[in-house]
Amino acid sequence: MTTRSAARPGLTLAAVAVVQFMVSLDLSVVNVGLPEIAAGLGFGAVGLTWVIHAYALTFGGLLLLGGKASDRYGRKRVLLLGLVLFGLASFLGGFAQEPGQLVAARAAQGIGAAALAPAALALLAETFPAGKARVRAFGVWSATNAAGGALGVLIGGLLTEYAGWRWVMFVNVPMAAFALAVAWRAVPAGPPPTRSGRPDVLGGVLATAGMTLLVFGVVRTEQYSWTSPVTLTTLAVAAALLAAFVQVERTTDREPLVRLGLFANRSVTGANAFSLLTGAAMASAFYFMSLYLQRVLETGPALTGLMFLPFALGVVAGSVFAVKLGYRLAPRTLLILGGLVTAAGFAWFSLISSDGAFATDVLGPSIVASVGIGLCLGPLVSAATTGVAPHETGTASGLLNSSRQIGASLGLAALGTAAHHRTGQTATPETLNNGYALGLTLSAALLIAAALIALTIPRRTNTPSPAEDRDLLPAHD
């Protein structure tokens, strides 16, 4: 019997693709516009970083809770609520008149994204459970995911230069409205979600507080060093909260936020470790290349955004290759191949020079690295959700998104600090170039480590048996 969740898979895929594009776009769309935002609202140098961090903080800190909510209360309901919150926050943020209003809007966007991302990904895994359709669906998802991040720089640059910085917020409104309309019509409510017990409120509080403090401690290293008492205390408290969360999950008689047995699945564990390292490498590489183009090569925001276009196209091309190869190769093989190709691209990036040019220092490595990333993304999601029971796909999706977001925050802080130390006190084009080159070299090293971790992922993973599914879920109509 056909499940209701698969009734209109094409439109479901369209809604999920728009959602993922929008969430990824917001991780980078404001970056190029930061100088204009600072001038328009009167941000100080330290306060301006919170335009980025407010989104990362709430997004990364609430992802596990968002994943569990989609499992417990239903994918469609959480998806629609997240879309409404994300669109409303974007609309209000565009009208911000002072720094605090924009930071609050960005935080609200992060809360919406924490609900959207795992619900959309779980919906995709549920709608396309196996076969060629699953490979194609995750290929589309991976293309829109990475294209959103890459095109965010281009779109942010064009909007900032020609329409004003407020449009980097307004641009989300029509996308959220479109996704809301499609999801409302195309995504069925599905069977009632299974609620096997009382929710683990204490575990939810501990996980959310611990992850939020972890992200907070990392992003604050721009202001406080890694060895400062403020940073060490924050990270120690975060570690204590997360350790308490693990203990609660082991002993609770309530419905756990994350069933620890999920980590016994080598595919889930390996995919999340891979995601952590690739998230750190990609966020850092985007950051360094954007600064290299603007501060060393002295290109304007619109042109800088345009120079990221080959990167976005390369990701799409890599995703197409991943679909074709995915019919014959296991996700593990594609992760290893994609990780090594991306590492080669980042290593090539590290050869940048202070008197370089886009054609000689940026274009070639952009194409290589982006194709490698495109090869990775779809298989990564497939590996992280294959073999997971349907009632836990939201949790698994939240874990994957969380590991990537935490990786991005940790990587950017750690590699940014290393690049800053290499730059030294004198910020000339030559010293800046040296710092960015080091950061890109370290990004390549992270990708090599990720490829090695992919070796731990099984070649094939087993999905739960039909008998197990019947025990876990009510019958589909």
CSV table of C-alpha atoms in Angstrom, one decimal:
chain,number,residue,atom,x,y,z
A,1,MET,CA,0.0,0.0,0.0
A,2,THR,CA,1.3,3.5,-0.9
A,3,THR,CA,2.0,5.7,2.1
A,4,ARG,CA,0.4,9.1,2.3
A,5,SER,CA,3.9,10.7,2.7
A,6,ALA,CA,4.8,9.5,-0.8
A,7,ALA,CA,1.5,10.7,-2.4
A,8,ARG,CA,3.1,13.7,-4.1
A,9,PRO,CA,6.8,13.2,-3.9
A,10,GLY,CA,7.8,15.7,-6.6
A,11,LEU,CA,6.1,18.6,-4.9
A,12,THR,CA,7.4,17.4,-1.5
A,13,LEU,CA,10.9,17.4,-3.0
A,14,ALA,CA,10.3,21.0,-4.3
A,15,ALA,CA,9.3,22.2,-0.9
A,16,VAL,CA,12.2,20.6,0.9
A,17,ALA,CA,14.6,22.0,-1.7
A,18,VAL,CA,13.4,25.5,-1.3
A,19,VAL,CA,13.6,25.2,2.5
A,20,GLN,CA,17.1,23.9,2.4
A,21,PHE,CA,18.2,26.6,-0.1
A,22,MET,CA,16.8,29.3,2.2
A,23,VAL,CA,18.4,27.9,5.4
A,24,SER,CA,21.8,27.6,3.7
A,25,LEU,CA,21.5,31.0,2.0
A,26,ASP,CA,21.0,32.7,5.4
A,27,LEU,CA,24.3,31.3,6.7
A,28,SER,CA,26.2,33.5,4.1
A,29,VAL,CA,23.9,36.1,2.6
A,30,VAL,CA,24.6,38.8,5.2
A,31,ASN,CA,28.4,38.4,5.2
A,32,VAL,CA,29.2,40.7,2.3
A,33,GLY,CA,26.7,43.2,3.5
A,34,LEU,CA,28.1,43.6,7.0
A,35,PRO,CA,29.9,46.9,6.4
A,36,GLU,CA,26.7,48.4,5.0
A,37,ILE,CA,24.7,47.0,8.0
A,38,ALA,CA,27.2,48.5,10.4
A,39,ALA,CA,27.0,51.9,8.8
A,40,GLY,CA,23.2,51.8,8.5
A,41,LEU,CA,22.4,50.8,12.1
A,42,GLY,CA,25.4,52.0,14.0
A,43,PHE,CA,26.9,48.7,15.0
A,44,GLY,CA,30.3,48.6,16.8
A,45,ALA,CA,33.0,46.3,15.7
A,46,VAL,CA,32.3,43.6,18.3
A,47,GLY,CA,28.5,44.0,18.1
A,48,LEU,CA,28.5,43.5,14.4
A,49,THR,CA,29.7,39.9,14.7
A,50,TRP,CA,26.4,39.1,16.4
A,51,VAL,CA,24.5,39.5,13.2
A,52,ILE,CA,26.2,36.2,12.2
A,53,HIS,CA,26.5,34.6,15.7
A,54,ALA,CA,22.8,35.2,16.7
A,55,TYR,CA,21.7,33.0,13.8
A,56,ALA,CA,24.4,30.3,14.4
A,57,LEU,CA,23.8,30.3,18.1
A,58,THR,CA,20.1,29.6,18.0
A,59,PHE,CA,20.3,27.4,14.9
A,60,GLY,CA,23.1,25.2,16.4
A,61,GLY,CA,21.7,25.1,19.9
A,62,LEU,CA,18.2,24.1,19.1
A,63,LEU,CA,18.7,21.6,16.3
A,64,LEU,CA,18.4,18.5,18.5
A,65,LEU,CA,15.2,19.8,20.0
A,66,GLY,CA,13.9,20.6,16.5
A,67,GLY,CA,14.6,17.1,15.3
A,68,LYS,CA,12.9,15.5,18.3
A,69,ALA,CA,9.9,17.9,17.8
A,70,SER,CA,9.5,16.7,14.2
A,71,ASP,CA,9.5,13.1,15.3
A,72,ARG,CA,7.1,13.7,18.2
A,73,TYR,CA,4.6,16.2,16.7
A,74,GLY,CA,4.8,15.5,13.0
A,75,ARG,CA,7.0,16.6,10.1
A,76,LYS,CA,4.4,18.8,8.4
A,77,ARG,CA,3.3,20.7,11.5
A,78,VAL,CA,6.9,21.5,12.6
A,79,LEU,CA,7.8,22.4,9.0
A,80,LEU,CA,4.9,24.9,8.6
A,81,LEU,CA,5.5,26.5,12.0
A,82,GLY,CA,9.2,26.9,11.2
A,83,LEU,CA,8.4,28.5,7.9
A,84,VAL,CA,6.1,31.0,9.4
A,85,LEU,CA,8.6,32.0,12.1
A,86,PHE,CA,11.5,32.2,9.6
A,87,GLY,CA,9.5,34.3,7.1
A,88,LEU,CA,8.1,36.6,9.8
A,89,ALA,CA,11.6,37.1,11.4
A,90,SER,CA,13.1,37.9,8.0
A,91,PHE,CA,10.3,40.5,7.3
A,92,LEU,CA,10.7,42.2,10.6
A,93,GLY,CA,14.5,42.1,10.4
A,94,GLY,CA,14.4,44.1,7.2
A,95,PHE,CA,12.7,46.9,9.0
A,96,ALA,CA,15.1,47.0,11.9
A,97,GLN,CA,16.0,50.5,13.1
A,98,GLU,CA,18.7,49.6,15.7
A,99,PRO,CA,21.2,46.9,16.3
A,100,GLY,CA,19.3,45.0,18.9
A,101,GLN,CA,16.3,44.6,16.6
A,102,LEU,CA,18.3,43.1,13.8
A,103,VAL,CA,20.2,40.7,16.2
A,104,ALA,CA,16.8,39.6,17.7
A,105,ALA,CA,15.5,39.0,14.2
A,106,ARG,CA,18.5,36.9,13.3
A,107,ALA,CA,18.1,34.9,16.5
A,108,ALA,CA,14.4,34.2,15.6
A,109,GLN,CA,15.5,33.1,12.1
A,110,GLY,CA,17.9,30.6,13.8
A,111,ILE,CA,15.0,29.2,15.9
A,112,GLY,CA,12.9,28.8,12.7
A,113,ALA,CA,15.8,27.2,10.9
A,114,ALA,CA,16.3,24.7,13.8
A,115,ALA,CA,12.8,23.5,13.3
A,116,LEU,CA,12.9,23.6,9.5
A,117,ALA,CA,16.1,21.9,8.7
A,118,PRO,CA,15.6,18.5,10.5
A,119,ALA,CA,11.9,18.4,9.7
A,120,ALA,CA,12.6,18.9,6.0
A,121,LEU,CA,15.4,16.4,5.9
A,122,ALA,CA,13.4,13.8,7.8
A,123,LEU,CA,10.5,14.3,5.4
A,124,LEU,CA,12.8,13.7,2.5
A,125,ALA,CA,14.2,10.5,4.0
A,126,GLU,CA,10.7,9.3,4.7
A,127,THR,CA,9.3,10.2,1.2
A,128,PHE,CA,12.2,8.5,-0.6
A,129,PRO,CA,13.1,5.5,1.5
A,130,ALA,CA,15.2,3.6,-1.1
A,131,GLY,CA,16.3,3.0,-4.6
A,132,LYS,CA,17.1,5.3,-7.5
A,133,ALA,CA,14.4,7.8,-6.4
A,134,ARG,CA,16.3,8.3,-3.1
A,135,VAL,CA,19.6,8.9,-4.9
A,136,ARG,CA,18.0,11.5,-7.2
A,137,ALA,CA,16.2,13.2,-4.3
A,138,PHE,CA,19.3,13.5,-2.2
A,139,GLY,CA,21.2,14.8,-5.2
A,140,VAL,CA,18.6,17.6,-5.6
A,141,TRP,CA,18.8,18.3,-1.9
A,142,SER,CA,22.6,18.4,-1.9
A,143,ALA,CA,22.7,20.8,-4.9
A,144,THR,CA,20.2,23.2,-3.3
A,145,ASN,CA,21.9,23.0,0.1
A,146,ALA,CA,25.4,23.9,-1.2
A,147,ALA,CA,24.2,26.3,-3.9
A,148,GLY,CA,22.3,28.2,-1.2
A,149,GLY,CA,25.6,28.8,0.7
A,150,ALA,CA,27.6,29.6,-2.4
A,151,LEU,CA,24.9,31.8,-4.0
A,152,GLY,CA,24.3,33.5,-0.7
A,153,VAL,CA,27.6,35.4,-1.2
A,154,LEU,CA,26.6,36.4,-4.7
A,155,ILE,CA,23.0,37.4,-3.8
A,156,GLY,CA,24.1,39.2,-0.7
A,157,GLY,CA,26.7,41.2,-2.7
A,158,LEU,CA,24.3,42.2,-5.5
A,159,LEU,CA,21.4,43.1,-3.1
A,160,THR,CA,23.7,45.1,-0.8
A,161,GLU,CA,25.3,47.1,-3.7
A,162,TYR,CA,22.2,47.7,-5.8
A,163,ALA,CA,19.1,47.4,-3.5
A,164,GLY,CA,20.4,48.0,0.0
A,165,TRP,CA,21.3,45.8,2.9
A,166,ARG,CA,17.7,45.4,4.1
A,167,TRP,CA,17.0,43.2,1.1
A,168,VAL,CA,19.4,40.5,2.5
A,169,MET,CA,16.6,40.0,5.0
A,170,PHE,CA,13.6,40.6,2.8
A,171,VAL,CA,14.8,38.1,0.2
A,172,ASN,CA,13.7,35.2,2.5
A,173,VAL,CA,10.1,36.3,2.6
A,174,PRO,CA,9.0,35.2,-0.9
A,175,MET,CA,10.9,31.9,-0.6
A,176,ALA,CA,9.3,31.2,2.8
A,177,ALA,CA,5.9,32.0,1.4
A,178,PHE,CA,6.4,29.7,-1.7
A,179,ALA,CA,7.7,26.8,0.5
A,180,LEU,CA,4.7,27.3,2.9
A,181,ALA,CA,2.2,27.2,0.0
A,182,VAL,CA,3.8,24.1,-1.5
A,183,ALA,CA,4.2,22.3,1.8
A,184,TRP,CA,0.6,23.1,2.8
A,185,ARG,CA,-0.7,21.5,-0.4
A,186,ALA,CA,1.8,18.8,-1.2
A,187,VAL,CA,3.0,17.4,2.2
A,188,PRO,CA,0.3,15.2,3.8
A,189,ALA,CA,-0.1,15.1,7.6
A,190,GLY,CA,1.0,11.5,7.6
A,191,PRO,CA,0.2,8.9,10.2
A,192,PRO,CA,-0.1,10.2,13.8
A,193,PRO,CA,3.4,10.3,15.3
A,194,THR,CA,4.2,7.7,17.9
A,195,ARG,CA,4.5,9.0,21.5
A,196,SER,CA,5.7,6.1,23.5
A,197,GLY,CA,6.0,8.1,26.8
A,198,ARG,CA,6.4,11.4,28.5
A,199,PRO,CA,8.9,13.7,26.8
A,200,ASP,CA,12.3,14.1,28.4
A,201,VAL,CA,12.1,17.7,29.4
A,202,LEU,CA,15.2,17.7,31.5
A,203,GLY,CA,17.3,16.1,28.7
A,204,GLY,CA,15.9,18.7,26.3
A,205,VAL,CA,16.9,21.6,28.6
A,206,LEU,CA,20.4,20.1,29.2
A,207,ALA,CA,21.1,19.4,25.5
A,208,THR,CA,19.9,22.8,24.3
A,209,ALA,CA,21.7,24.7,27.1
A,210,GLY,CA,24.9,22.7,26.5
A,211,MET,CA,25.0,23.1,22.8
A,212,THR,CA,24.0,26.8,22.9
A,213,LEU,CA,26.8,27.5,25.4
A,214,LEU,CA,29.3,25.5,23.3
A,215,VAL,CA,28.5,27.6,20.2
A,216,PHE,CA,28.5,30.7,22.3
A,217,GLY,CA,31.9,29.9,23.8
A,218,VAL,CA,33.4,29.2,20.4
A,219,VAL,CA,32.1,32.3,18.6
A,220,ARG,CA,33.2,34.5,21.4
A,221,THR,CA,36.8,33.6,20.8
A,222,GLU,CA,36.9,36.6,18.4
A,223,GLN,CA,36.7,38.7,21.5
A,224,TYR,CA,38.2,36.4,24.2
A,225,SER,CA,41.1,34.1,23.4
A,226,TRP,CA,40.8,30.3,23.7
A,227,THR,CA,42.8,30.4,27.0
A,228,SER,CA,41.0,33.3,28.6
A,229,PRO,CA,39.0,32.5,31.8
A,230,VAL,CA,35.8,33.6,30.1
A,231,THR,CA,36.2,31.1,27.3
A,232,LEU,CA,37.5,28.2,29.4
A,233,THR,CA,34.6,28.7,31.9
A,234,THR,CA,32.0,28.8,29.2
A,235,LEU,CA,33.3,25.7,27.5
A,236,ALA,CA,33.7,23.8,30.8
A,237,VAL,CA,30.1,24.6,31.7
A,238,ALA,CA,29.0,23.5,28.3
A,239,ALA,CA,30.9,20.2,28.6
A,240,ALA,CA,29.4,19.6,32.1
A,241,LEU,CA,25.8,20.2,30.7
A,242,LEU,CA,26.4,17.9,27.8
A,243,ALA,CA,27.9,15.2,30.1
A,244,ALA,CA,24.8,15.5,32.3
A,245,PHE,CA,22.6,15.2,29.2
A,246,VAL,CA,24.3,11.9,28.3
A,247,GLN,CA,23.8,10.6,31.8
A,248,VAL,CA,20.1,11.6,31.8
A,249,GLU,CA,19.6,9.9,28.4
A,250,ARG,CA,21.1,6.7,29.8
A,251,THR,CA,18.9,6.6,32.9
A,252,THR,CA,15.6,8.4,32.1
A,253,ASP,CA,12.4,6.5,32.1
A,254,ARG,CA,10.9,9.1,29.8
A,255,GLU,CA,11.1,9.3,26.0
A,256,PRO,CA,14.7,10.4,25.4
A,257,LEU,CA,15.6,13.3,23.3
A,258,VAL,CA,18.3,11.2,21.6
A,259,ARG,CA,18.4,7.5,22.0
A,260,LEU,CA,22.0,6.7,22.6
A,261,GLY,CA,21.7,3.4,20.9
A,262,LEU,CA,21.5,5.4,17.6
A,263,PHE,CA,25.2,5.9,17.8
A,264,ALA,CA,25.7,2.1,17.7
A,265,ASN,CA,24.8,2.5,14.0
A,266,ARG,CA,28.3,3.0,12.5
A,267,SER,CA,26.8,4.8,9.5
A,268,VAL,CA,25.2,7.4,11.7
A,269,THR,CA,28.3,7.9,13.8
A,270,GLY,CA,30.7,8.1,10.8
A,271,ALA,CA,28.4,10.4,8.8
A,272,ASN,CA,28.2,12.9,11.8
A,273,ALA,CA,31.9,12.9,12.3
A,274,PHE,CA,32.4,13.5,8.6
A,275,SER,CA,29.8,16.3,8.7
A,276,LEU,CA,31.6,17.9,11.7
A,277,LEU,CA,34.9,18.1,9.8
A,278,THR,CA,33.5,19.1,6.4
A,279,GLY,CA,31.4,21.8,8.1
A,280,ALA,CA,34.5,23.2,9.8
A,281,ALA,CA,36.5,23.2,6.5
A,282,MET,CA,33.8,24.6,4.3
A,283,ALA,CA,32.8,27.5,6.6
A,284,SER,CA,36.4,28.4,7.0
A,285,ALA,CA,37.2,28.2,3.3
A,286,PHE,CA,34.2,30.4,2.4
A,287,TYR,CA,35.3,33.0,5.0
A,288,PHE,CA,39.0,33.1,3.9
A,289,MET,CA,38.2,33.3,0.2
A,290,SER,CA,35.7,36.1,0.7
A,291,LEU,CA,38.2,38.1,2.7
A,292,TYR,CA,41.0,37.3,0.2
A,293,LEU,CA,38.9,38.7,-2.7
A,294,GLN,CA,37.9,41.8,-0.8
A,295,ARG,CA,40.9,42.7,1.3
A,296,VAL,CA,43.8,41.4,-0.8
A,297,LEU,CA,42.5,41.6,-4.3
A,298,GLU,CA,40.3,44.6,-3.4
A,299,THR,CA,37.2,43.6,-5.3
A,300,GLY,CA,33.8,45.1,-4.5
A,301,PRO,CA,30.9,43.2,-2.8
A,302,ALA,CA,29.0,42.6,-6.0
A,303,LEU,CA,32.0,41.4,-7.9
A,304,THR,CA,33.1,39.2,-5.0
A,305,GLY,CA,29.7,37.6,-5.0
A,306,LEU,CA,29.9,37.0,-8.7
A,307,MET,CA,33.2,35.3,-8.3
A,308,PHE,CA,31.6,32.7,-6.2
A,309,LEU,CA,29.2,31.7,-9.0
A,310,PRO,CA,31.6,29.1,-10.5
A,311,PHE,CA,31.7,27.5,-7.0
A,312,ALA,CA,27.9,27.2,-6.9
A,313,LEU,CA,27.8,25.8,-10.5
A,314,GLY,CA,30.5,23.3,-9.5
A,315,VAL,CA,28.5,22.0,-6.6
A,316,VAL,CA,25.5,21.4,-8.9
A,317,ALA,CA,27.7,19.5,-11.3
A,318,GLY,CA,29.2,17.5,-8.5
A,319,SER,CA,25.7,16.6,-7.3
A,320,VAL,CA,24.7,15.4,-10.8
A,321,PHE,CA,27.8,13.2,-10.8
A,322,ALA,CA,26.9,11.9,-7.4
A,323,VAL,CA,23.4,10.9,-8.6
A,324,LYS,CA,24.9,9.0,-11.6
A,325,LEU,CA,27.6,7.4,-9.6
A,326,GLY,CA,25.2,6.6,-6.7
A,327,TYR,CA,23.5,4.0,-8.8
A,328,ARG,CA,26.7,1.9,-8.8
A,329,LEU,CA,28.8,3.1,-5.8
A,330,ALA,CA,28.1,3.0,-2.1
A,331,PRO,CA,27.7,6.3,-0.2
A,332,ARG,CA,31.0,5.5,1.7
A,333,THR,CA,32.9,5.4,-1.6
A,334,LEU,CA,31.5,8.7,-2.8
A,335,LEU,CA,32.3,10.3,0.6
A,336,ILE,CA,35.9,9.2,0.3
A,337,LEU,CA,36.2,10.4,-3.3
A,338,GLY,CA,34.4,13.7,-2.6
A,339,GLY,CA,36.4,14.4,0.5
A,340,LEU,CA,39.8,13.8,-1.3
A,341,VAL,CA,38.7,15.9,-4.3
A,342,THR,CA,37.6,18.8,-2.1
A,343,ALA,CA,40.9,18.5,-0.1
A,344,ALA,CA,42.8,18.9,-3.4
A,345,GLY,CA,40.8,22.0,-4.2
A,346,PHE,CA,41.4,23.6,-0.9
A,347,ALA,CA,45.1,22.7,-1.1
A,348,TRP,CA,45.2,24.4,-4.5
A,349,PHE,CA,43.4,27.4,-2.9
A,350,SER,CA,46.2,27.7,-0.3
A,351,LEU,CA,48.7,28.7,-3.1
A,352,ILE,CA,47.0,32.1,-3.3
A,353,SER,CA,49.4,35.1,-3.6
A,354,SER,CA,49.0,38.8,-2.7
A,355,ASP,CA,49.5,39.8,-6.3
A,356,GLY,CA,47.2,37.1,-7.7
A,357,ALA,CA,44.1,37.3,-9.7
A,358,PHE,CA,40.7,35.6,-9.9
A,359,ALA,CA,41.6,33.6,-13.1
A,360,THR,CA,44.9,32.3,-11.7
A,361,ASP,CA,44.3,31.9,-8.0
A,362,VAL,CA,40.5,31.3,-7.5
A,363,LEU,CA,38.7,29.9,-10.6
A,364,GLY,CA,40.5,26.6,-10.9
A,365,PRO,CA,40.5,25.6,-7.2
A,366,SER,CA,36.8,26.8,-7.0
A,367,ILE,CA,35.8,24.3,-9.6
A,368,VAL,CA,37.7,21.4,-8.1
A,369,ALA,CA,36.6,22.0,-4.5
A,370,SER,CA,33.0,22.6,-5.4
A,371,VAL,CA,32.7,19.4,-7.5
A,372,GLY,CA,34.1,17.5,-4.6
A,373,ILE,CA,31.6,19.0,-2.2
A,374,GLY,CA,28.8,18.2,-4.6
A,375,LEU,CA,29.9,14.5,-4.6
A,376,CYS,CA,29.7,14.4,-0.8
A,377,LEU,CA,26.5,16.1,0.3
A,378,GLY,CA,23.8,13.7,-1.0
A,379,PRO,CA,25.6,10.5,0.1
A,380,LEU,CA,26.3,12.1,3.5
A,381,VAL,CA,22.6,12.6,4.2
A,382,SER,CA,21.8,9.1,2.9
A,383,ALA,CA,24.4,7.6,5.1
A,384,ALA,CA,23.2,9.5,8.2
A,385,THR,CA,19.6,8.4,7.7
A,386,THR,CA,19.7,4.9,6.1
A,387,GLY,CA,19.2,2.2,8.6
A,388,VAL,CA,17.4,4.6,11.0
A,389,ALA,CA,13.9,3.6,12.0
A,390,PRO,CA,11.2,6.0,10.6
A,391,HIS,CA,10.3,7.3,14.1
A,392,GLU,CA,13.9,8.5,14.6
A,393,THR,CA,14.6,10.1,11.2
A,394,GLY,CA,13.9,13.6,12.6
A,395,THR,CA,16.4,13.0,15.4
A,396,ALA,CA,19.0,11.6,13.0
A,397,SER,CA,18.5,14.6,10.7
A,398,GLY,CA,18.8,17.0,13.7
A,399,LEU,CA,22.1,15.3,14.7
A,400,LEU,CA,23.5,15.7,11.2
A,401,ASN,CA,22.6,19.4,10.9
A,402,SER,CA,23.8,19.9,14.4
A,403,SER,CA,27.2,18.3,13.8
A,404,ARG,CA,27.7,20.5,10.7
A,405,GLN,CA,26.7,23.7,12.5
A,406,ILE,CA,28.9,23.0,15.5
A,407,GLY,CA,31.7,22.0,13.1
A,408,ALA,CA,31.3,25.3,11.2
A,409,SER,CA,31.5,27.3,14.5
A,410,LEU,CA,34.4,25.4,15.9
A,411,GLY,CA,36.3,25.4,12.6
A,412,LEU,CA,35.8,29.1,11.9
A,413,ALA,CA,36.9,30.1,15.4
A,414,ALA,CA,40.0,27.7,15.5
A,415,LEU,CA,41.2,28.3,11.9
A,416,GLY,CA,40.4,32.0,12.1
A,417,THR,CA,42.5,32.3,15.2
A,418,ALA,CA,45.4,30.4,13.5
A,419,ALA,CA,45.2,32.7,10.5
A,420,HIS,CA,45.1,35.8,12.7
A,421,HIS,CA,48.3,34.6,14.5
A,422,ARG,CA,50.0,34.0,11.1
A,423,THR,CA,48.9,37.5,9.9
A,424,GLY,CA,50.5,39.2,12.9
A,425,GLN,CA,49.9,42.8,14.0
A,426,THR,CA,50.5,44.4,10.6
A,427,ALA,CA,47.6,43.9,8.2
A,428,THR,CA,49.2,44.3,4.8
A,429,PRO,CA,48.1,42.4,1.7
A,430,GLU,CA,51.1,40.2,2.1
A,431,THR,CA,50.5,39.3,5.8
A,432,LEU,CA,46.7,38.9,5.2
A,433,ASN,CA,47.5,36.6,2.3
A,434,ASN,CA,49.8,34.5,4.5
A,435,GLY,CA,47.1,34.1,7.1
A,436,TYR,CA,44.4,33.1,4.6
A,437,ALA,CA,46.7,30.6,2.9
A,438,LEU,CA,47.3,28.9,6.3
A,439,GLY,CA,43.6,28.7,7.0
A,440,LEU,CA,43.0,27.1,3.6
A,441,THR,CA,45.8,24.6,4.1
A,442,LEU,CA,44.2,23.6,7.4
A,443,SER,CA,40.8,23.3,5.7
A,444,ALA,CA,42.4,20.8,3.2
A,445,ALA,CA,43.8,18.8,6.2
A,446,LEU,CA,40.3,18.6,7.7
A,447,LEU,CA,38.9,17.2,4.5
A,448,ILE,CA,41.6,14.5,4.4
A,449,ALA,CA,40.7,13.5,8.0
A,450,ALA,CA,37.1,13.4,6.9
A,451,ALA,CA,37.9,11.0,4.0
A,452,LEU,CA,39.7,8.7,6.5
A,453,ILE,CA,36.7,8.8,8.8
A,454,ALA,CA,34.5,7.8,5.9
A,455,LEU,CA,36.3,4.4,5.8
A,456,THR,CA,34.5,3.5,9.1
A,457,ILE,CA,31.1,3.8,7.4
A,458,PRO,CA,29.7,0.4,6.3
A,459,ARG,CA,29.5,-0.2,2.5
A,460,ARG,CA,25.8,-1.0,2.8
A,461,THR,CA,23.5,-0.2,5.7
A,462,ASN,CA,20.3,-2.1,6.5
A,463,THR,CA,17.0,-0.5,6.9
A,464,PRO,CA,14.6,-1.6,9.7
A,465,SER,CA,12.6,-4.6,8.8
A,466,PRO,CA,8.9,-4.3,8.0
A,467,ALA,CA,8.2,-6.1,11.3
A,468,GLU,CA,10.2,-3.6,13.2
A,469,ASP,CA,8.4,-0.7,11.4
A,470,ARG,CA,5.0,-2.2,12.3
A,471,ASP,CA,6.0,-2.4,16.0
A,472,LEU,CA,7.2,1.2,16.0
A,473,LEU,CA,4.5,3.0,13.9
A,474,PRO,CA,0.8,2.8,13.4
A,475,ALA,CA,-0.4,1.5,10.1
A,476,HIS,CA,-0.4,3.9,7.1
A,477,ASP,CA,-3.7,4.5,5.4
